[in-house]
Amino acid sequence: DQQVKQNSPSLSVQEGRISILNCDYTNSMFDYFLWYKKYPAEGPTFLISISSIKDKNEDGRFTVFLNKSAKHLSLHIVPSQPGDSAVYFCAASGLAAGSYQLTFGKGTKLSVIP
Amino acid sequence: DAGVTQSPTHLIKTRGQQVTLRCSPKSGHDTVSWYQQALGQGPQFIFQYYEEEERQRGNFPDRFSGHQFPNYSSELNVNALLLGDSALYLCASSWRGGYNEQFFGPGTRLTVL
């Protein structure tokens, strides 16, 4: 049973446009969400996170939106750059429930076309 | 400032053998978590070590065990290797048990023949 789902295995976007990556979760105990980027032959790199007490968090070109009622979050990258091409993982944890483990989705491969 | 380091980078073993993977956390971090990433999947949580004790464990058999040393570095041991244990093993470190982001190392690619 997948508790974190990334339903789009891949996404192609033109350079300069917005990339929107989506993530859904099923476990109501999740209260902290993170996005990681992964290049081949490297470990995941932390991008941005959001607590369940917020609905938006921004860091430069990256913005994460959280809709708790829909159990949905999204990562917006504006503007998209060729160097953003990578696999993006959504992850969740239930800190208030004492669970520190990260539960990951299967990832979305983003290709930014120059 | 050194990030999370892991050794070895690659490893080839045969079924039934035992393997030990090593991880040094990012400077200032005291918590180490281990994940297994199979091809085409997201990382799956194996366990977390904090204050030299296994604090939390995922859905992995007892063949997977670990240890954390006083300098916060950690080892992952896998006994009686199966073909299905072939994967990328990732170590992640964080501060104070993970009330914040976990930072990942480059991983160890384990191949079981």
PDB file of C-alpha atoms in Angstrom, chain A residues 2 32 34 36 38 41-46 48-49 89 93 95-107, chain B residues 33 35 37 40-45 48 55-58 88 90 96-107:
ATOM      1  CA  GLN A   2       1.659   3.189  -1.217  1.00  0.00           C
ATOM      2  CA  TYR A  32       5.951  17.206   7.479  1.00  0.00           C
ATOM      3  CA  LEU A  34       9.867  17.314   1.770  1.00  0.00           C
ATOM      4  CA  TYR A  36      14.281  15.887  -2.919  1.00  0.00           C
ATOM      5  CA  LYS A  38      18.207  13.133  -7.474  1.00  0.00           C
ATOM      6  CA  ALA A  41      24.832   8.161  -9.400  1.00  0.00           C
ATOM      7  CA  GLU A  42      24.189  10.658  -6.587  1.00  0.00           C
ATOM      8  CA  GLY A  43      22.157  10.572  -3.411  1.00  0.00           C
ATOM      9  CA  PRO A  44      18.945  12.620  -3.115  1.00  0.00           C
ATOM     10  CA  THR A  45      19.509  16.329  -2.469  1.00  0.00           C
ATOM     11  CA  PHE A  46      17.107  18.185  -0.179  1.00  0.00           C
ATOM     12  CA  ILE A  48      12.418  22.343   0.178  1.00  0.00           C
ATOM     13  CA  SER A  49      10.064  21.290   2.953  1.00  0.00           C
ATOM     14  CA  PHE A  89      10.949  12.619  -4.942  1.00  0.00           C
ATOM     15  CA  SER A  93       7.030  11.995   7.886  1.00  0.00           C
ATOM     16  CA  LEU A  95       6.879  13.926  13.472  1.00  0.00           C
ATOM     17  CA  ALA A  96       4.033  14.613  15.900  1.00  0.00           C
ATOM     18  CA  ALA A  97       3.348  10.872  16.021  1.00  0.00           C
ATOM     19  CA  GLY A  98       7.007  10.205  16.811  1.00  0.00           C
ATOM     20  CA  SER A  99       7.794   8.808  13.382  1.00  0.00           C
ATOM     21  CA  TYR A 100      11.019  10.156  11.943  1.00  0.00           C
ATOM     22  CA  GLN A 101      11.222   7.880   8.952  1.00  0.00           C
ATOM     23  CA  LEU A 102      10.719   9.416   5.538  1.00  0.00           C
ATOM     24  CA  THR A 103       8.161   7.695   3.298  1.00  0.00           C
ATOM     25  CA  PHE A 104       8.943   8.368  -0.345  1.00  0.00           C
ATOM     26  CA  GLY A 105       6.977   8.338  -3.561  1.00  0.00           C
ATOM     27  CA  LYS A 106       8.391   6.598  -6.635  1.00  0.00           C
ATOM     28  CA  GLY A 107       9.609   9.832  -8.166  1.00  0.00           C
TER      29      GLY A 107
ATOM     30  CA  SER B  33      19.006   6.637   8.916  1.00  0.00           C
ATOM     31  CA  TYR B  35      17.296   3.459   3.208  1.00  0.00           C
ATOM     32  CA  GLN B  37      16.357   2.062  -3.085  1.00  0.00           C
ATOM     33  CA  GLY B  40      12.580   2.508 -10.316  1.00  0.00           C
ATOM     34  CA  GLN B  41      11.402   2.923  -6.741  1.00  0.00           C
ATOM     35  CA  GLY B  42      11.719   5.569  -4.075  1.00  0.00           C
ATOM     36  CA  PRO B  43      13.991   4.947  -1.085  1.00  0.00           C
ATOM     37  CA  GLN B  44      12.510   2.651   1.596  1.00  0.00           C
ATOM     38  CA  PHE B  45      13.301   3.210   5.271  1.00  0.00           C
ATOM     39  CA  GLN B  48      17.309   4.955  12.261  1.00  0.00           C
ATOM     40  CA  ARG B  55      15.236   4.187  17.494  1.00  0.00           C
ATOM     41  CA  GLN B  56      12.902   3.212  14.696  1.00  0.00           C
ATOM     42  CA  ARG B  57      12.715   0.328  12.230  1.00  0.00           C
ATOM     43  CA  GLY B  58      10.957  -0.132   8.904  1.00  0.00           C
ATOM     44  CA  LEU B  88      21.292   1.236  -3.799  1.00  0.00           C
ATOM     45  CA  LEU B  90      21.479   5.251   1.113  1.00  0.00           C
ATOM     46  CA  ARG B  96      18.531  15.620  16.997  1.00  0.00           C
ATOM     47  CA  GLY B  97      16.716  12.634  15.654  1.00  0.00           C
ATOM     48  CA  GLY B  98      15.247  14.089  12.532  1.00  0.00           C
ATOM     49  CA  TYR B  99      13.137  17.071  13.527  1.00  0.00           C
ATOM     50  CA  ASN B 100      14.355  18.591  10.321  1.00  0.00           C
ATOM     51  CA  GLU B 101      15.657  17.638   6.919  1.00  0.00           C
ATOM     52  CA  GLN B 102      17.645  14.480   6.343  1.00  0.00           C
ATOM     53  CA  PHE B 103      20.746  14.837   4.180  1.00  0.00           C
ATOM     54  CA  PHE B 104      21.722  11.890   2.022  1.00  0.00           C
ATOM     55  CA  GLY B 105      25.040  10.409   1.018  1.00  0.00           C
ATOM     56  CA  PRO B 106      25.840   9.164  -2.504  1.00  0.00           C
ATOM     57  CA  GLY B 107      24.897   5.590  -1.653  1.00  0.00           C
TER      58      GLY B 107
END
